[in-house]
Coordinates of C-alpha atoms in Angstrom, one line a residue:
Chain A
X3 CA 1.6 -19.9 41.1
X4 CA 4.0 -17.0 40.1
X5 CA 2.4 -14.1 38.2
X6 CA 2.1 -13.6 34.4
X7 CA 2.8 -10.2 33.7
X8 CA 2.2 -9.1 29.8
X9 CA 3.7 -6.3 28.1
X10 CA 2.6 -5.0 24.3
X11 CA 5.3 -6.2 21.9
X12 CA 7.0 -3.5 19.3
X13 CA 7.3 -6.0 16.5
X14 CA 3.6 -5.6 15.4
X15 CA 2.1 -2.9 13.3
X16 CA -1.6 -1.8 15.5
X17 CA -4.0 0.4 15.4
X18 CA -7.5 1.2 16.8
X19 CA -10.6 0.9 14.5
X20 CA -14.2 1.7 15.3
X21 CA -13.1 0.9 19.2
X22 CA -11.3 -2.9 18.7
X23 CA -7.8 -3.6 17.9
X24 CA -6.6 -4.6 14.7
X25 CA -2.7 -6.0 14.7
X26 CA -0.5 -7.7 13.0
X27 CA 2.8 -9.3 14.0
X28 CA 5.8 -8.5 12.2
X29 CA 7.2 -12.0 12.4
X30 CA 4.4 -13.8 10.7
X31 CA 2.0 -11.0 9.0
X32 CA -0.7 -12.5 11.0
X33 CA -4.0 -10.4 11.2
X34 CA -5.8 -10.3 14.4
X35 CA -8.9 -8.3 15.0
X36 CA -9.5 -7.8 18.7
X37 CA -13.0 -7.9 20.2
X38 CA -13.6 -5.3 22.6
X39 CA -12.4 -7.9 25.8
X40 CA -9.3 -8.8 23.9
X41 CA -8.8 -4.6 23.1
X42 CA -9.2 -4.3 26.8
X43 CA -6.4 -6.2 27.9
X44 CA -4.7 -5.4 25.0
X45 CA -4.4 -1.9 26.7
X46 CA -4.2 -2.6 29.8
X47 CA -1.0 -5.1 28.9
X48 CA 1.6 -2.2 29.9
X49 CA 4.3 -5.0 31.4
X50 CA 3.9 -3.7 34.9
X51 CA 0.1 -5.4 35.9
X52 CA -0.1 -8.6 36.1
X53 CA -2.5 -10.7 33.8
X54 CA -4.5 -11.4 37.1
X55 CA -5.1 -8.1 38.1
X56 CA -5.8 -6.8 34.9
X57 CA -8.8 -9.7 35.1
X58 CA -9.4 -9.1 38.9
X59 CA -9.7 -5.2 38.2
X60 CA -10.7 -4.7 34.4
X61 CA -12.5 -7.6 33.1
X62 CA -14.6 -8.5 35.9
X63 CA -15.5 -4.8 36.7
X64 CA -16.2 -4.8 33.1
X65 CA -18.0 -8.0 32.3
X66 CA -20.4 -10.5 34.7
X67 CA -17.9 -13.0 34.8
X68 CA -16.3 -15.8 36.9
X69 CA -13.2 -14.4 37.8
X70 CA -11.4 -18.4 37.5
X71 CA -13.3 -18.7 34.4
X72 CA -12.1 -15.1 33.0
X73 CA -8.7 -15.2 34.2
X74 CA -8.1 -19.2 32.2
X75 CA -10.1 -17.4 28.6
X76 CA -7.6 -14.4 29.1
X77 CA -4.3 -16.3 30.0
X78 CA -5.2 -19.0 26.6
X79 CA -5.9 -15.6 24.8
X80 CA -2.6 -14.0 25.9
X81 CA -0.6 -16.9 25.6
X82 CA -2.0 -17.2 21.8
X83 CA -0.6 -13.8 21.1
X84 CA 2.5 -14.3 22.2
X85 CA 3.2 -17.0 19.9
X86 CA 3.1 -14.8 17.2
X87 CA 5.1 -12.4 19.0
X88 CA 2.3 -9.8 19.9
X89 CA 2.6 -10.3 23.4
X90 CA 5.5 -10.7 25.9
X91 CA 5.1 -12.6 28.6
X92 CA 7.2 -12.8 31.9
X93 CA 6.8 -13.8 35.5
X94 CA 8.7 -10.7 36.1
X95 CA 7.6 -7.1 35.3
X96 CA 8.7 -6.2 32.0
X97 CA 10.4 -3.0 31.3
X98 CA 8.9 -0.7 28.9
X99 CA 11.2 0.4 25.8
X100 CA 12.5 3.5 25.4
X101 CA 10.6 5.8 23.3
X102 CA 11.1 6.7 19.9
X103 CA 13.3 10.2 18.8
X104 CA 12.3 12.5 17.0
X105 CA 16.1 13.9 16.7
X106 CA 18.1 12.5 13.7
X107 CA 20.9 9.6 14.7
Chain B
X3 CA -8.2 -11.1 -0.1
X4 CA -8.4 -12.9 3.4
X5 CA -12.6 -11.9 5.0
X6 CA -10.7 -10.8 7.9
X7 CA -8.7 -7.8 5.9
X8 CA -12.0 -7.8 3.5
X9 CA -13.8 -6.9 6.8
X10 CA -11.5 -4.2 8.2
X11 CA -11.7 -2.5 4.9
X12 CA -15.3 -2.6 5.0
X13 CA -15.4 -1.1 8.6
X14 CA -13.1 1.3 7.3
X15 CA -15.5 2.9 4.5
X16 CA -18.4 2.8 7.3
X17 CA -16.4 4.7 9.4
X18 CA -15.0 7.0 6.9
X19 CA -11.2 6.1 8.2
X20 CA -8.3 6.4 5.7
X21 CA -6.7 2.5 6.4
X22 CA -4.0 3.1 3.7
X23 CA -1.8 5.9 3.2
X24 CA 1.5 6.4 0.7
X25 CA 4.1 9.2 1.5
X26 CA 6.8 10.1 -1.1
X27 CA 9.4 11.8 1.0
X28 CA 11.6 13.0 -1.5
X29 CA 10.9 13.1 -5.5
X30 CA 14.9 12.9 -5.7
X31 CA 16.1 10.3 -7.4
X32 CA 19.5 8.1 -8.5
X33 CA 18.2 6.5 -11.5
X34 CA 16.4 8.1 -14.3
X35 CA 13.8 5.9 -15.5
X36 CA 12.9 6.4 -18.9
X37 CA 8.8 5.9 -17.2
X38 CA 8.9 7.6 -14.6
X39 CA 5.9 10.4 -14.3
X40 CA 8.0 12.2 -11.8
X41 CA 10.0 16.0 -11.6
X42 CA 13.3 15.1 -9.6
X43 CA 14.2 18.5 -8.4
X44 CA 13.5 19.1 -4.6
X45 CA 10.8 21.8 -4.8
X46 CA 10.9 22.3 -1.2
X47 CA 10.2 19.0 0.9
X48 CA 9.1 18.4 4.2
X49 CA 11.6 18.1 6.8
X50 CA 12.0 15.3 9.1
X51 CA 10.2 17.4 11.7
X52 CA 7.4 18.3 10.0
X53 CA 6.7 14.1 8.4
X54 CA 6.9 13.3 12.0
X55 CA 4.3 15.4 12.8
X56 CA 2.4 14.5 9.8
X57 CA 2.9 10.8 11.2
X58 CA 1.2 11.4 14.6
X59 CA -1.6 13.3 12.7
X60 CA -2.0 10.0 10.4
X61 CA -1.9 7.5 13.4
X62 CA -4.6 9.7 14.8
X63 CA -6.7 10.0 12.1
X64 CA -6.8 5.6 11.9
X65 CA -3.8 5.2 9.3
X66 CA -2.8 1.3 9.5
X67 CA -1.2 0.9 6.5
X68 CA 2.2 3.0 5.5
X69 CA 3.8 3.1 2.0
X70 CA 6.9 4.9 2.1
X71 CA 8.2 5.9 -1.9
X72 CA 10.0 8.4 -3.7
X73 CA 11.8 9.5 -5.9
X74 CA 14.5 6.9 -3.7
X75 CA 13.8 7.2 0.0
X76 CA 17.5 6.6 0.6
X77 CA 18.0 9.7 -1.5
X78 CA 17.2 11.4 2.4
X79 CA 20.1 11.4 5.3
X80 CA 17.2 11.1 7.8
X81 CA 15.2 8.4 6.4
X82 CA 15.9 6.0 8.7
X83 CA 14.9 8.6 11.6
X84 CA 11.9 8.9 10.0
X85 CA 11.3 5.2 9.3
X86 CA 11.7 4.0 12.5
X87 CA 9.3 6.9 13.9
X88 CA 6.7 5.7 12.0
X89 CA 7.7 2.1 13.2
X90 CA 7.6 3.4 16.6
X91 CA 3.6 4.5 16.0
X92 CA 3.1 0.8 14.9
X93 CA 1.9 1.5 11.3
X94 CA 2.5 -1.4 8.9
X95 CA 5.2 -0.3 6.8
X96 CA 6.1 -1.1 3.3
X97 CA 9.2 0.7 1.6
X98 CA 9.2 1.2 -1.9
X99 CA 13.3 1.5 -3.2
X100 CA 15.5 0.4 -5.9
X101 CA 17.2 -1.1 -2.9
X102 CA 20.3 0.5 -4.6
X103 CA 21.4 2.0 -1.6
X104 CA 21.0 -1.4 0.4
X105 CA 24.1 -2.1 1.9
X106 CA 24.9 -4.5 5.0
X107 CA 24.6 -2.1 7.7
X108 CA 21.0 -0.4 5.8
X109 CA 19.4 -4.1 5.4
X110 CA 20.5 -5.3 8.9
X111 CA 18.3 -1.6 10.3
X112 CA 15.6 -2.5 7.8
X113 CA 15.1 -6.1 9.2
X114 CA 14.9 -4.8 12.8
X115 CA 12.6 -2.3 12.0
X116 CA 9.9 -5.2 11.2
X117 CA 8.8 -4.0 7.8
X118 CA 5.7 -6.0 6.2
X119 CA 8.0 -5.5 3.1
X120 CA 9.9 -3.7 0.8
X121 CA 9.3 -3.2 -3.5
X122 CA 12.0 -2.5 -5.1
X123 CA 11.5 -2.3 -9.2
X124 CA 13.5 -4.6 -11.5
X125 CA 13.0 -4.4 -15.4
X126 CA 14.9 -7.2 -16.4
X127 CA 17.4 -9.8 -15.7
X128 CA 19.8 -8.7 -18.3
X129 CA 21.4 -5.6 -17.5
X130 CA 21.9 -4.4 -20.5
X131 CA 18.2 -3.8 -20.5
X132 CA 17.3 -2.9 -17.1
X133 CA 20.0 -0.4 -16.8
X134 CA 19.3 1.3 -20.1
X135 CA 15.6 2.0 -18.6
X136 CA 17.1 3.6 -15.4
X137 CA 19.9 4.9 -17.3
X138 CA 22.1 4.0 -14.1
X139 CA 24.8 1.5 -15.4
X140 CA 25.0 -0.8 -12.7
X141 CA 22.2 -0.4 -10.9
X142 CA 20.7 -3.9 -11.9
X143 CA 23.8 -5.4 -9.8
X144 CA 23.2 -3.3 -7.1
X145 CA 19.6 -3.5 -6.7
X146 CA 19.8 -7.2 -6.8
X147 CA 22.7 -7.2 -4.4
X148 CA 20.8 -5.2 -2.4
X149 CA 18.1 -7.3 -2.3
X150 CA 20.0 -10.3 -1.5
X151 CA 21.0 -8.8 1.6
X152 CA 17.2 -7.8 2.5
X153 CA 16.5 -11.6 1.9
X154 CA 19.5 -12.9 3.6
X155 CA 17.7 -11.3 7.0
X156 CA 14.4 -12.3 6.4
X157 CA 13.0 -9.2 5.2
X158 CA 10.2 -10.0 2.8
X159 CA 10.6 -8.4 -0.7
X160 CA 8.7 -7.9 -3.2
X161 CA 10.1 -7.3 -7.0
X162 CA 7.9 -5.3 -9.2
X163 CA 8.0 -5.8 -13.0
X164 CA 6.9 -2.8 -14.9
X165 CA 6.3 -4.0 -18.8
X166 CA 7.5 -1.9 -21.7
X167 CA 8.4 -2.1 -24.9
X168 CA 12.0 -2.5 -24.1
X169 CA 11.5 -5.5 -21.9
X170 CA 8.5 -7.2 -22.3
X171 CA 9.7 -10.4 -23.5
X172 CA 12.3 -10.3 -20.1
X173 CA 9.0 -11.0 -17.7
X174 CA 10.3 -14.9 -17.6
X175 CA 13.6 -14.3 -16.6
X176 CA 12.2 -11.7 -13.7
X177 CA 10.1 -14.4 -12.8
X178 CA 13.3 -16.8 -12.1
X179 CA 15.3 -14.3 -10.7
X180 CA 12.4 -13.3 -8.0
X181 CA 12.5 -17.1 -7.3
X182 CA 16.2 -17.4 -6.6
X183 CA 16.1 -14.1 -4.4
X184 CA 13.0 -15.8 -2.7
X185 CA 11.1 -12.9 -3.5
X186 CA 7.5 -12.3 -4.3
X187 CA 7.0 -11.1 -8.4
X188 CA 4.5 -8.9 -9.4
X189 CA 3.8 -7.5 -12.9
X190 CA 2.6 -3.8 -13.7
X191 CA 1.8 -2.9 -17.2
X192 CA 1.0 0.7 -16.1
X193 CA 2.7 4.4 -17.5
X194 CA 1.4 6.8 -15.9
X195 CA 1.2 10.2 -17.3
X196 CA 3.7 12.9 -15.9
X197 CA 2.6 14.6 -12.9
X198 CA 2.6 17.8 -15.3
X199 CA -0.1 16.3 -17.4
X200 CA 2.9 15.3 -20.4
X201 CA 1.5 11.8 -21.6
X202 CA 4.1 11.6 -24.1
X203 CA 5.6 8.2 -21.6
X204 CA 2.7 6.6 -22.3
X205 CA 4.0 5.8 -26.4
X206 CA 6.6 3.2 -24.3
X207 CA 3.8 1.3 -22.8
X208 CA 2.9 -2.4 -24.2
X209 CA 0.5 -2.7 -27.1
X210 CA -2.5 -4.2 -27.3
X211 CA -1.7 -7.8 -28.8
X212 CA 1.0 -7.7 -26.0
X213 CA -1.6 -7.1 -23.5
X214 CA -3.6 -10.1 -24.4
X215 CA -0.5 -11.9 -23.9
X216 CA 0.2 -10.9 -20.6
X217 CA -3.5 -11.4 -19.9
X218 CA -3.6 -14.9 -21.3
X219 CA 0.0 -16.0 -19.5
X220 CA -1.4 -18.1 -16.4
X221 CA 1.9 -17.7 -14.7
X222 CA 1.4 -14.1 -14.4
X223 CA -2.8 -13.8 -13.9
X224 CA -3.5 -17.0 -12.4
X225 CA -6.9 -19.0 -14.1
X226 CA -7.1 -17.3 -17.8
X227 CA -10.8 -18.7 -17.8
X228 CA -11.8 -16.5 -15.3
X229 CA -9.7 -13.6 -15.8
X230 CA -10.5 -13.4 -19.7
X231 CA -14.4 -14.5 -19.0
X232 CA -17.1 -11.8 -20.4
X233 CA -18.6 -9.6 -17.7
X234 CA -21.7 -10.5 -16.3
X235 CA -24.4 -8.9 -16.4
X236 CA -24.5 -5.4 -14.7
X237 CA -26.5 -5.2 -11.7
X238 CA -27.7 -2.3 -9.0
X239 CA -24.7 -3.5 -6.7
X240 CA -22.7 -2.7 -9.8
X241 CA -24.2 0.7 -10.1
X242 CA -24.2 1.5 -6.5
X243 CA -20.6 0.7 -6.2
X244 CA -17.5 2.8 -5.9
X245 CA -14.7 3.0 -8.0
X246 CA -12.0 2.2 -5.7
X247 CA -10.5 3.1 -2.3
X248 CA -8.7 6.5 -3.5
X249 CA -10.3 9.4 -0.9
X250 CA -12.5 6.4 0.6
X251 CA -10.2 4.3 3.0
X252 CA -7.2 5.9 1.2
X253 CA -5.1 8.6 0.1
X254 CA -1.9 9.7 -1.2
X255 CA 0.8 13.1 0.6
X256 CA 3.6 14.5 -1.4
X257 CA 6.4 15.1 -0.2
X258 CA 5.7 19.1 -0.2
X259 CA 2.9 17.8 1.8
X260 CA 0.2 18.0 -0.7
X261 CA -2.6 15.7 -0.1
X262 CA -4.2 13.9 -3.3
X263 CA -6.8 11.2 -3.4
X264 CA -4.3 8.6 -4.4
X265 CA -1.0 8.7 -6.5
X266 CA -1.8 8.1 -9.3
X267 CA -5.2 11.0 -9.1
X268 CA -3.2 14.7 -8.7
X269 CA -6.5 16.0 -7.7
X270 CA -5.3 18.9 -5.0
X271 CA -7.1 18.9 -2.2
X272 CA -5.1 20.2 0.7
X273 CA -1.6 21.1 2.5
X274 CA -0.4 19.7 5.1
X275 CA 1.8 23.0 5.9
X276 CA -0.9 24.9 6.6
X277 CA -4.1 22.6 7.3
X278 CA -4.4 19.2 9.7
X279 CA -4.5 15.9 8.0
X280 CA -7.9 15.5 9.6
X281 CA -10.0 18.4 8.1
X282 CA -8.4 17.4 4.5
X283 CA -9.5 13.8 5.1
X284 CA -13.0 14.5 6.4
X285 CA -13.7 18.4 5.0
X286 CA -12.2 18.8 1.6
X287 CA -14.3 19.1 -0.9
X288 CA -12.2 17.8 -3.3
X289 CA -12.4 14.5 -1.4
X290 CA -15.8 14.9 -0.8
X291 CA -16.1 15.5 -4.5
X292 CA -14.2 12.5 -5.3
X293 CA -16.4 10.1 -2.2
X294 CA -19.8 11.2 -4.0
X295 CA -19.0 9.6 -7.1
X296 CA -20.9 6.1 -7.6
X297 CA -21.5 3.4 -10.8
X298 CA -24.8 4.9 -11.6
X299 CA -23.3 8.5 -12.0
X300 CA -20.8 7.6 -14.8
X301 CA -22.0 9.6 -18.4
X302 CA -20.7 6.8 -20.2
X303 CA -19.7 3.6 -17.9
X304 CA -22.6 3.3 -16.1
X305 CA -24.1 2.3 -19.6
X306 CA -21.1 -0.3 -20.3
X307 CA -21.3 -3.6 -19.6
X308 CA -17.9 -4.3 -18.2
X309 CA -19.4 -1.6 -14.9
X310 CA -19.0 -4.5 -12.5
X311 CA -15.1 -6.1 -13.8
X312 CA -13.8 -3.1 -15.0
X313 CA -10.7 -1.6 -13.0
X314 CA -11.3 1.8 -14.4
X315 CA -9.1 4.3 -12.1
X316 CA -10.9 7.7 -11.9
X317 CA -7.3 9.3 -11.3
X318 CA -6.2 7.9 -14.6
X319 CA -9.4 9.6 -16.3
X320 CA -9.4 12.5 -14.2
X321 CA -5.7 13.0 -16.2
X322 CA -7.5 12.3 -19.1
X323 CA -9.8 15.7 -18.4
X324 CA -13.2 14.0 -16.4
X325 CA -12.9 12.2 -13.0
X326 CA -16.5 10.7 -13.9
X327 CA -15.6 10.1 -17.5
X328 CA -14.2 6.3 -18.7
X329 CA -10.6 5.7 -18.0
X330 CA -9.2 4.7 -21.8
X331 CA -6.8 2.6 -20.5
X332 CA -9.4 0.5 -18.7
X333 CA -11.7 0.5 -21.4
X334 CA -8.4 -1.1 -23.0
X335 CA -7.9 -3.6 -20.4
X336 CA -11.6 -5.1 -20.3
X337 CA -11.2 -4.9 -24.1
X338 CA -8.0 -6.7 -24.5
X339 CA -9.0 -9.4 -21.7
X340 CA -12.6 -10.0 -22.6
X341 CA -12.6 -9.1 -26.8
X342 CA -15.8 -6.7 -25.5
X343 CA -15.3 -3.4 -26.3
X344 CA -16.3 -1.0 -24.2
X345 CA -19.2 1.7 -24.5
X346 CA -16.7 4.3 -24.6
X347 CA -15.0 2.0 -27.5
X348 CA -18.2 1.7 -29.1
X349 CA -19.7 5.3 -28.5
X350 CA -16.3 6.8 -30.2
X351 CA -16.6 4.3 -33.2
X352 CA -20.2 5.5 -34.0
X353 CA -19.4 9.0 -33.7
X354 CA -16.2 8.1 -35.9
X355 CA -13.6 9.4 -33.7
X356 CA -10.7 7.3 -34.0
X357 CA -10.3 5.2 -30.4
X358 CA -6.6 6.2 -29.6
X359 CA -6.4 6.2 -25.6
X360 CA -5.4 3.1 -24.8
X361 CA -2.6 2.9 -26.3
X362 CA 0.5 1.6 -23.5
X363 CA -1.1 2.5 -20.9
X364 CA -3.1 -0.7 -19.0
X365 CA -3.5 -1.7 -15.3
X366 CA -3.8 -5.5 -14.0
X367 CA -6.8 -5.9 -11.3
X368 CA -5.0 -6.0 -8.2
X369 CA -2.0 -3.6 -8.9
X370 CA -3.6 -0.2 -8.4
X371 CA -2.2 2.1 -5.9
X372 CA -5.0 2.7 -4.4
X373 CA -6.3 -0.5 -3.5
X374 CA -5.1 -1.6 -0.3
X375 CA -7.3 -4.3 -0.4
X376 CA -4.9 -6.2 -3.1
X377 CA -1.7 -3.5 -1.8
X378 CA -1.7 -4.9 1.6
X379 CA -3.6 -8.7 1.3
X380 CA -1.2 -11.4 3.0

């Protein structure tokens, strides 16, 4: 099985609140409100760590959880995103975009 | 209101986080509304610089939602630089325009910057009317050409309807244009007084038998029974309540970076050039002023039995001299949708003083500017 790597999408409006997630995807205007598991690997989605390390070396570090159990909740949970555009997903690392200027263009 | 968006603005008040904020960034201004409560001079506004670094201080303080307004934003060369900062902190951004600026290359950069959506004012269908309100001829074409183009990319628009005098009877054909453009309608029966205090606008504002209309037009309010329906009874929820999100889970920067409680409450209570968004929000007293301020300690509302329906908009009675006092134009609005006067009504026709403050100025449930609970529902 090839890796799943996951990378935050820029097409969502997000922001922290009282330590979970709340986000919405710019294609749809769908509201999610992340627990505290999903705000985890929410974070740790940076494109570069693949969905099973970020199970193998957050969640279950994190939680008392099977790691085959954790790592099919988190793929269904990341998967779910991404078809609202929240998440990307890739078998191949996924480059981070550039940052945003503060110079006028 | 979805319980999901219901619930965030709930852990918002708990956690004393401003959810909603709106940012003029210029009072400049193409059109010159014959309504508009605003000075169009540039007193001295921000530059980009310092709104960017106004922006990190509002994603840090918790800001989620972003209403960008003016004056016209367009009216700024570095708009879009600042736009798509604020994109780039992932706020959920709504752009108030007149969208007479729009052109291909401007709508094609506001659909990739992933807006939730943009407002743009029309008065009427017919020119001849809308254009005599901004006194821009032309600008109906262009705003509505402008729009097009927002729609022909997807971005989601909505088309506020102010309602005047001059175009009240226009609402139906604003309705059908919204529905060709694919566009969302809402109405707004609300002058607001200059920012100077001047209320002399307000004489343009709808009348009272005109407001019942409006309120009894089911295409505009939805179910009349339950809109017009008497209040019930007022109860300790009712008097432990707050009047609305304005210095709560909201709040409102000029774009001289003066903080207020809301746009439409010019309640000073900070700078921006000289203090952090974070000690205004949390420290001012102003705001704290402003957060103390429940049902129960109303003189006169918290004896009225519309306490628990009413809309009443502290800034609106702060401009009429008392933050805590009633709000005439709300005591109008109950009025005109339930046929209740109000205790404010009823206390100035005992003590004979003629009931005058009402008069064109009204606001619908749902279209305040600080409510992000109705602003910002999906």
């Amino acid at each position: 099985m090839s890796p799943l790597y996951v990378a935050r999408s820029r097409e969502i409006a997000a922001r922290e609140l009282d330590g979970e997630m709340m986000i919405m995807s710019a294609r749809d205007s769908t509201l999610f409100n992340l627990n505290e598991l999903g705000t985890l690997i929410w974070r740790a989605a940076d494109g570069t760590t693949s969905l099973e390390d970020i199970v193998t070396e957050r969640v279950c570090l994190e939680y008392d959880v099977d790691r085959a159990e954790a790592f099919k909740d988190a793929e269904s949970f990341v998967r779910e995103l991404a078809e609202h555009g929240i998440l990307l997903l890739s078998d191949q690392p996924i480059a981070a975009p550039a940052a945003a200027s503060k110079e006028p263009r | 209101m979805s319980s999901l968006m219901q619930e965030m603005n709930e852990r918002a008040l708990k956690a004393g986080v401003p959810l909603g904020v709106q940012m003029d960034v210029t009072y400049r201004c193409h059109e010159r509304c014959v309504h508009c409560y605003l000075d169009h001079d540039d007193h001295g506004e921000m530059s980009a610089a310092e709104i960017m670094d106004v922006l990190d201080q509002l994603a840090e303080a918790g800001v989620f939602f972003l209403t960008f307004s003016g004056g016209e934003v367009f009216m700024r060369k570095d708009f879009f630089c600042i736009l798509e900062y604020a994109r780039s902190l992932l706020f959920c951004v709504k752009v108030k325009t007149t969208a007479f600026m729009v052109r291909e290359k401007e709508a094609e950069r506001l659909s990739d910057l992933g807006l939730d959506s943009v407002q743009v004012s029309i008065y009427s269908h017919r020119p001849e009317v809308h254009d005599a309100i901004t006194k821009l001829p032309g600008s109906l074409k262009r705003s509505v050409a402008g729009i097009r183009l927002l729609r022909e990319r997807g971005v989601k628009v909505i088309i506020a309807n102010v309602l005047m005098r001059q175009n009240m009877r226009d609402y139906p054909g604003v309705v059908a244009l919204s529905k060709e453009l694919g566009a969302t309608y809402t109405i707004d029966p609300t002058i607001t007084p200059m920012m100077d205090g001047d209320r002399s606008i307000l004489s343009l504002g709808i009348n009272h038998l005109e407001l019942r209309e409006v309120f009894r037009t089911s295409e505009l309010i939805g179910n009349v029974e339950d809109f017009c329906a008497s209040p019930p009874a007022v109860n300790e929820d009712d008097r432990d309540g707050l009047p609305c999100s304005a210095s709560h889970t909201f709040c409102y920067v000029s774009p001289y970076g003066d903080v207020f409680p809301c746009v439409q409450f010019p309640l000073p209570t900070g700078n921006l050039r000289s203090q952090r968004f974070i000690d205004i929000w949390k420290y001012s007293p102003q705001m704290n002023d402003v957060r103390s301020i429940h049902g129960r300690d109303l003189p006169t509302c918290s004896s009225c039995s519309h306490l628990g329906t009413c809309t009443r908009c502290p800034g609106l009675a702060y401009m009429e001299g008392n933050m805590r006092g009633p709000s005439s134009q709300d005591c109008e609005k109950s009025f005109a949708r339930t046929g209740i006067p109000s205790a404010n009504m009823l206390a100035k026709a005992a003590d004979g003083t003629r009931y005058s403050g009402g008069q064109g100025l009204v606001q619908i449930s749902g279209l305040q500017p600080a409510s992000p609970a109705f602003q910002f529902v999906k």
